[in-house]
Tab-separated table of C-alpha atoms in Angstrom:
chain	number	residue	atom	x	y	z
C	1	MET	CA	121.435	144.175	145.752
C	2	ALA	CA	123.659	146.703	147.472
C	3	SER	CA	126.715	144.909	146.128
C	4	GLY	CA	128.159	145.235	142.668
C	5	SER	CA	127.159	141.667	141.763
C	6	PRO	CA	123.588	140.750	142.749
C	7	LYS	CA	122.717	137.052	142.660
C	8	GLU	CA	119.535	135.317	141.563
C	9	PHE	CA	117.732	132.825	143.801
C	10	LEU	CA	114.664	130.697	143.148
C	11	THR	CA	112.252	130.614	146.094
C	12	LEU	CA	110.914	127.119	146.815
C	13	PRO	CA	107.262	127.517	147.903
C	14	SER	CA	107.116	123.842	148.927
C	15	GLY	CA	109.611	124.723	151.664
C	16	PRO	CA	112.813	123.204	153.084
C	17	ASP	CA	111.095	120.091	154.449
C	18	GLN	CA	110.418	119.088	150.824
C	19	ASN	CA	113.841	120.150	149.522
C	20	TYR	CA	116.568	118.303	151.360
C	21	ALA	CA	119.781	116.370	150.779
C	22	ILE	CA	120.953	113.793	153.318
C	23	VAL	CA	124.218	111.897	153.600
C	24	PHE	CA	123.390	109.557	156.487
C	25	ALA	CA	126.010	109.465	159.261
C	26	ASN	CA	125.507	106.212	161.173
C	27	ARG	CA	127.134	102.971	160.058
C	28	LEU	CA	126.630	99.388	161.202
C	29	ALA	CA	129.288	97.474	163.105
C	30	ASP	CA	128.425	94.451	160.935
C	31	GLY	CA	128.264	95.787	157.373
C	32	TRP	CA	126.642	92.629	156.036
C	33	ARG	CA	123.440	93.341	157.944
C	34	CYS	CA	120.726	95.999	157.722
C	35	THR	CA	120.209	96.370	161.485
C	36	GLY	CA	122.260	95.900	164.609
C	37	ALA	CA	124.928	97.595	166.690
C	38	LEU	CA	126.457	100.809	165.354
C	39	GLN	CA	130.094	101.814	165.213
C	40	ASP	CA	131.361	105.371	165.381
C	41	PRO	CA	129.379	107.611	162.994
C	42	TYR	CA	130.735	108.144	159.513
C	43	ALA	CA	131.624	111.830	159.506
C	44	SER	CA	133.086	112.396	156.019
C	45	ARG	CA	130.482	114.194	153.864
C	46	ALA	CA	127.695	113.308	156.324
C	47	GLY	CA	125.024	115.899	157.077
C	48	THR	CA	121.458	117.015	156.365
C	49	THR	CA	120.873	120.224	154.404
C	50	LYS	CA	117.449	121.761	153.769
C	51	PHE	CA	116.953	124.449	151.133
C	52	SER	CA	114.382	127.254	151.094
C	53	LYS	CA	115.886	129.020	148.037
C	54	LEU	CA	118.178	127.899	145.236
C	55	ARG	CA	120.937	129.980	143.716
C	56	ILE	CA	120.426	129.918	139.932
C	57	LYS	CA	122.275	131.073	136.840
C	58	PHE	CA	120.565	131.799	133.507
C	59	GLU	CA	122.022	129.849	130.599
C	60	ASN	CA	120.352	130.534	127.228
C	61	SER	CA	116.913	128.903	127.450
C	62	ARG	CA	117.775	126.938	130.595
C	63	VAL	CA	118.527	127.675	134.231
C	64	GLU	CA	121.440	126.064	136.068
C	65	VAL	CA	121.099	125.349	139.785
C	66	ILE	CA	124.219	126.220	141.779
C	67	ARG	CA	123.893	123.119	143.924
C	68	ASP	CA	126.567	124.035	146.483
C	69	ASP	CA	125.259	127.495	147.403
C	70	TYR	CA	123.942	127.373	150.989
C	71	THR	CA	122.957	131.028	151.449
C	72	PHE	CA	119.333	130.050	152.061
C	73	ALA	CA	119.926	126.572	153.457
C	74	ARG	CA	120.101	125.081	156.933
C	75	THR	CA	122.458	122.194	157.762
C	76	ASN	CA	122.471	119.719	160.649
C	77	GLY	CA	125.563	117.571	161.069
C	78	PRO	CA	129.241	118.085	160.292
C	79	ASN	CA	128.950	118.773	156.542
C	80	LYS	CA	126.833	120.723	154.083
C	81	VAL	CA	125.263	118.513	151.395
C	82	ASP	CA	124.706	119.717	147.821
C	83	TYR	CA	121.154	119.996	146.475
C	84	GLY	CA	120.058	116.712	144.893
C	85	HIS	CA	122.790	114.631	146.595
C	86	ALA	CA	122.330	111.631	148.904
C	87	GLY	CA	124.435	108.780	150.251
C	88	ASP	CA	125.668	106.775	153.222
C	89	CYS	CA	128.106	104.168	154.528
C	90	TYR	CA	125.434	102.523	156.657
C	91	SER	CA	125.787	98.962	155.349
C	92	TRP	CA	127.568	97.010	152.657
C	93	LYS	CA	124.165	95.720	151.577
C	94	GLN	CA	122.935	98.316	149.131
C	95	GLY	CA	119.261	97.616	149.896
C	96	CYS	CA	119.829	99.072	153.377
C	97	ALA	CA	120.524	102.579	152.034
C	98	LYS	CA	119.395	105.455	154.290
C	99	GLY	CA	120.716	108.501	152.425
C	100	THR	CA	117.854	110.382	150.736
C	101	PHE	CA	117.171	113.514	148.736
C	102	LYS	CA	114.075	115.334	147.590
C	103	VAL	CA	113.700	118.033	144.953
C	104	ASP	CA	110.320	119.780	144.949
C	105	LEU	CA	109.779	122.672	142.520
C	106	THR	CA	106.017	122.794	143.156
C	107	GLY	CA	104.800	126.386	143.118
C	108	THR	CA	107.639	127.610	140.895
C	109	GLU	CA	107.345	128.179	137.140
C	110	LEU	CA	110.241	125.810	136.401
C	111	VAL	CA	110.649	122.048	135.960
C	112	LEU	CA	113.615	119.684	135.702
C	113	ALA	CA	115.078	119.744	132.186
C	114	PRO	CA	114.410	116.543	130.163
C	115	ASP	CA	118.047	115.407	130.359
C	116	VAL	CA	118.301	115.627	134.166
C	117	HIS	CA	118.735	112.190	135.739
C	118	TRP	CA	120.564	110.748	138.716
C	119	VAL	CA	123.565	108.422	138.712
C	120	MET	CA	125.194	106.334	141.426
C	121	GLU	CA	128.824	106.481	142.445
C	122	GLU	CA	129.787	102.819	142.650
C	123	ARG	CA	131.786	101.480	145.591
C	124	TRP	CA	132.905	98.107	146.925
C	125	PRO	CA	131.738	95.385	147.518
C	126	GLU	CA	129.136	95.366	144.728
C	127	SER	CA	127.720	97.512	141.962
C	128	LEU	CA	125.386	99.943	143.686
C	129	THR	CA	122.021	101.074	142.376
C	130	ILE	CA	119.629	103.894	143.198
C	131	HIS	CA	116.562	102.865	145.200
C	132	ASP	CA	113.013	104.255	145.065
C	133	MET	CA	113.937	106.693	142.282
C	134	SER	CA	110.915	108.788	141.355
C	135	ILE	CA	110.459	111.747	139.001
C	136	SER	CA	106.910	113.062	138.677
C	137	LYS	CA	105.298	113.245	135.224
C	138	ASP	CA	105.386	117.034	135.284
C	139	ARG	CA	109.082	116.882	136.321
C	140	LYS	CA	108.426	119.089	139.329
C	141	VAL	CA	109.364	116.530	142.010
C	142	ALA	CA	112.213	114.012	142.236
C	143	SER	CA	113.372	111.816	145.110
C	144	ALA	CA	115.452	108.704	145.771
C	145	ARG	CA	117.247	106.650	148.417
C	146	CYS	CA	120.966	106.107	147.850
C	147	GLY	CA	123.760	104.436	149.756
C	148	GLY	CA	126.138	101.527	150.110
C	149	TRP	CA	129.616	101.169	151.584
C	150	CYS	CA	130.157	104.022	150.793
C	151	GLY	CA	127.777	105.040	147.995
C	152	HIS	CA	126.441	108.388	146.819
C	153	CYS	CA	124.106	109.592	144.068
C	154	TRP	CA	123.759	112.970	142.405
C	155	PRO	CA	122.561	114.472	139.110
C	156	ALA	CA	124.562	113.203	136.135
C	157	GLY	CA	127.592	115.401	135.581
C	158	LYS	CA	126.901	116.861	139.040
C	159	LYS	CA	124.847	119.536	137.289
C	160	MET	CA	121.130	120.273	137.484
C	161	HIS	CA	119.290	122.328	134.878
C	162	LEU	CA	115.749	123.672	135.032
C	163	MET	CA	113.584	125.124	132.291
C	164	HIS	CA	110.275	126.809	131.686
C	165	PRO	CA	107.939	124.349	129.884
C	166	GLN	CA	106.729	127.004	127.446
C	167	CYS	CA	110.263	127.966	126.405
C	168	HIS	CA	111.690	124.546	125.713
C	169	LYS	CA	111.785	123.382	122.110
C	170	ALA	CA	111.296	119.615	122.084
C	171	ALA	CA	113.716	117.622	119.923
C	172	SER	CA	111.769	114.358	120.023
C	173	CYS	CA	108.316	112.929	120.722
C	174	SER	CA	109.632	111.660	124.065
C	175	GLU	CA	110.455	115.244	125.045
C	176	VAL	CA	106.977	116.365	123.938
C	177	LYS	CA	105.543	113.727	126.270
C	178	SER	CA	107.822	114.749	129.151
C	179	LEU	CA	106.637	118.360	128.792
C	180	ASN	CA	102.980	117.367	128.459
C	181	PRO	CA	102.176	113.889	129.835
C	182	GLU	CA	98.647	114.176	128.385
C	183	ALA	CA	99.851	114.714	124.795
C	184	ASP	CA	98.056	112.512	122.228
C	185	ASP	CA	99.237	111.031	118.935
C	186	GLY	CA	99.416	113.704	116.264
C	187	GLU	CA	101.538	116.196	114.349
C	188	TYR	CA	104.070	118.234	116.348
C	189	THR	CA	106.778	120.743	115.508
C	190	LEU	CA	110.152	119.424	116.687
C	191	TYR	CA	113.616	120.991	116.750
C	192	PRO	CA	115.850	117.953	116.295
C	193	PHE	CA	118.997	119.488	114.850
C	194	ALA	CA	121.464	120.321	117.613
C	195	THR	CA	123.483	122.712	115.437
C	196	GLU	CA	120.424	124.590	114.125
C	197	LYS	CA	118.228	125.523	117.074
C	198	ASP	CA	115.759	127.503	114.958
C	199	VAL	CA	115.262	124.841	112.256
C	200	SER	CA	112.011	122.967	112.866
C	201	LEU	CA	110.468	119.815	111.445
C	202	ARG	CA	106.822	118.762	111.395
C	203	VAL	CA	106.623	115.177	112.682
C	204	TYR	CA	103.835	112.728	113.522
C	205	CYS	CA	104.241	111.359	117.070
C	206	HIS	CA	102.879	107.828	117.464
C	207	ASP	CA	102.321	105.694	120.600
C	208	MET	CA	102.338	108.754	122.864
C	209	ALA	CA	100.510	106.763	125.534
C	210	SER	CA	103.453	104.358	125.749
C	211	GLY	CA	106.816	104.842	127.396
C	212	SER	CA	108.612	105.097	124.064
C	213	PRO	CA	106.858	107.317	121.476
C	214	LYS	CA	108.051	107.037	117.875
C	215	GLU	CA	108.595	109.694	115.213
C	216	PHE	CA	107.061	109.363	111.727
C	217	LEU	CA	107.271	111.617	108.692
C	218	THR	CA	103.868	112.143	107.050
C	219	LEU	CA	103.998	111.990	103.229
C	220	PRO	CA	101.617	114.646	101.794
C	221	SER	CA	102.100	113.227	98.295
C	222	GLY	CA	100.109	110.211	99.480
C	223	PRO	CA	100.385	106.435	99.085
C	224	ASP	CA	99.956	106.540	95.300
C	225	GLU	CA	103.321	108.344	95.070
C	226	ASN	CA	105.009	106.283	97.772
C	227	TYR	CA	104.856	102.580	97.116
C	228	ALA	CA	106.906	99.415	96.992
C	229	ILE	CA	105.871	96.454	94.809
C	230	VAL	CA	106.995	92.849	94.787
C	231	PHE	CA	105.194	91.661	91.617
C	232	ALA	CA	103.354	88.331	91.936
C	233	ASP	CA	102.975	86.887	88.400
C	234	ARG	CA	105.809	85.031	86.646
C	235	MET	CA	106.327	83.992	83.043
C	236	ALA	CA	105.972	80.389	81.871
C	237	ASP	CA	109.006	81.040	79.683
C	238	GLY	CA	111.487	82.870	81.890
C	239	GLY	CA	113.558	83.877	78.871
C	240	ARG	CA	110.827	86.245	77.587
C	241	CYS	CA	109.221	89.489	78.851
C	242	THR	CA	105.697	88.640	77.622
C	243	GLY	CA	103.642	85.530	77.091
C	244	ALA	CA	101.858	82.863	79.052
C	245	LEU	CA	102.035	82.942	82.816
C	246	GLN	CA	102.805	80.080	85.167
C	247	VAL	CA	99.980	78.755	87.286
C	248	ASN	CA	101.681	76.264	89.549
C	249	GLY	CA	104.956	78.066	90.045
C	250	THR	CA	106.312	79.594	93.189
C	251	PHE	CA	103.864	82.480	92.772
C	252	ASP	CA	100.211	81.958	91.884
C	253	ARG	CA	99.130	84.320	89.107
C	254	ASN	CA	95.979	85.173	91.053
C	255	SER	CA	97.981	86.618	93.923
C	256	LYS	CA	96.852	90.134	94.621
C	257	LEU	CA	99.039	93.085	95.539
C	258	LEU	CA	98.214	95.328	98.426
C	259	SER	CA	98.443	99.093	98.079
C	260	ILE	CA	100.957	100.301	100.634
C	261	ASN	CA	100.289	103.395	102.684
C	262	LEU	CA	103.845	104.226	103.551
C	263	GLN	CA	105.071	106.151	106.566
C	264	VAL	CA	108.797	106.473	106.972
C	265	GLU	CA	110.173	106.234	110.502
C	266	LEU	CA	112.306	109.295	111.050
C	267	TYR	CA	115.350	109.335	113.307
C	268	VAL	CA	115.030	113.003	114.041
C	269	ARG	CA	118.218	113.422	116.046
C	270	ILE	CA	120.373	112.867	112.953
C	271	CYS	CA	120.793	115.927	110.772
C	272	PRO	CA	120.811	114.901	107.116
């Protein structure tokens, strides 16, 4: 604060033992195995960094984490590791990965933004995947195990954004669910138009208990003003508009029409 440019940091009440980033140093002499003799440690990028505070930058309604600020971090090993990063060169077999990270925002007022997810840097000899990836329902805690020869994972775009749940304006029913895992089916106000942040839309969210909620537009004018009819009866003389009806044709004249209560599925991310 004595300087001309104070910086903002987010204190992590869960502590450094729950906020760490590890690029595992050891590597196997036989890369096709998961155990066995070790060769010289892999030094490039290897290290363990634990964070007690995060440097943050305010960005409109979101907060960006400066992942490579180590002012309030402690590192063991030759290299500092960015927040939310993990990897190793332990084995060619990707299931043997030993690099891990953990993000724990418990006790803070912020959560991971809905678009935050982790991606894997792919390396030879096979396409690598992230193991044991977990993000809690309240988006406070995330962890995973990442590695390969040599594989690393980090937040997509190498950026991590946080937000306050009460400030975020959900653009879809899925985002409503991510902000409130207990949300039920019902009407919600969404902000789906990327170019018009203050333009809202009232939408019915359906299947909120599932992993893929759907958006519907409720029609206040009712089913009597929103219908679609495929008429059943047909004329005996198809060249006329009135007259006797067929009985044994393709359609039976006693077929009954159902009144349709129409709800239109709304793709809310597309601005009309």
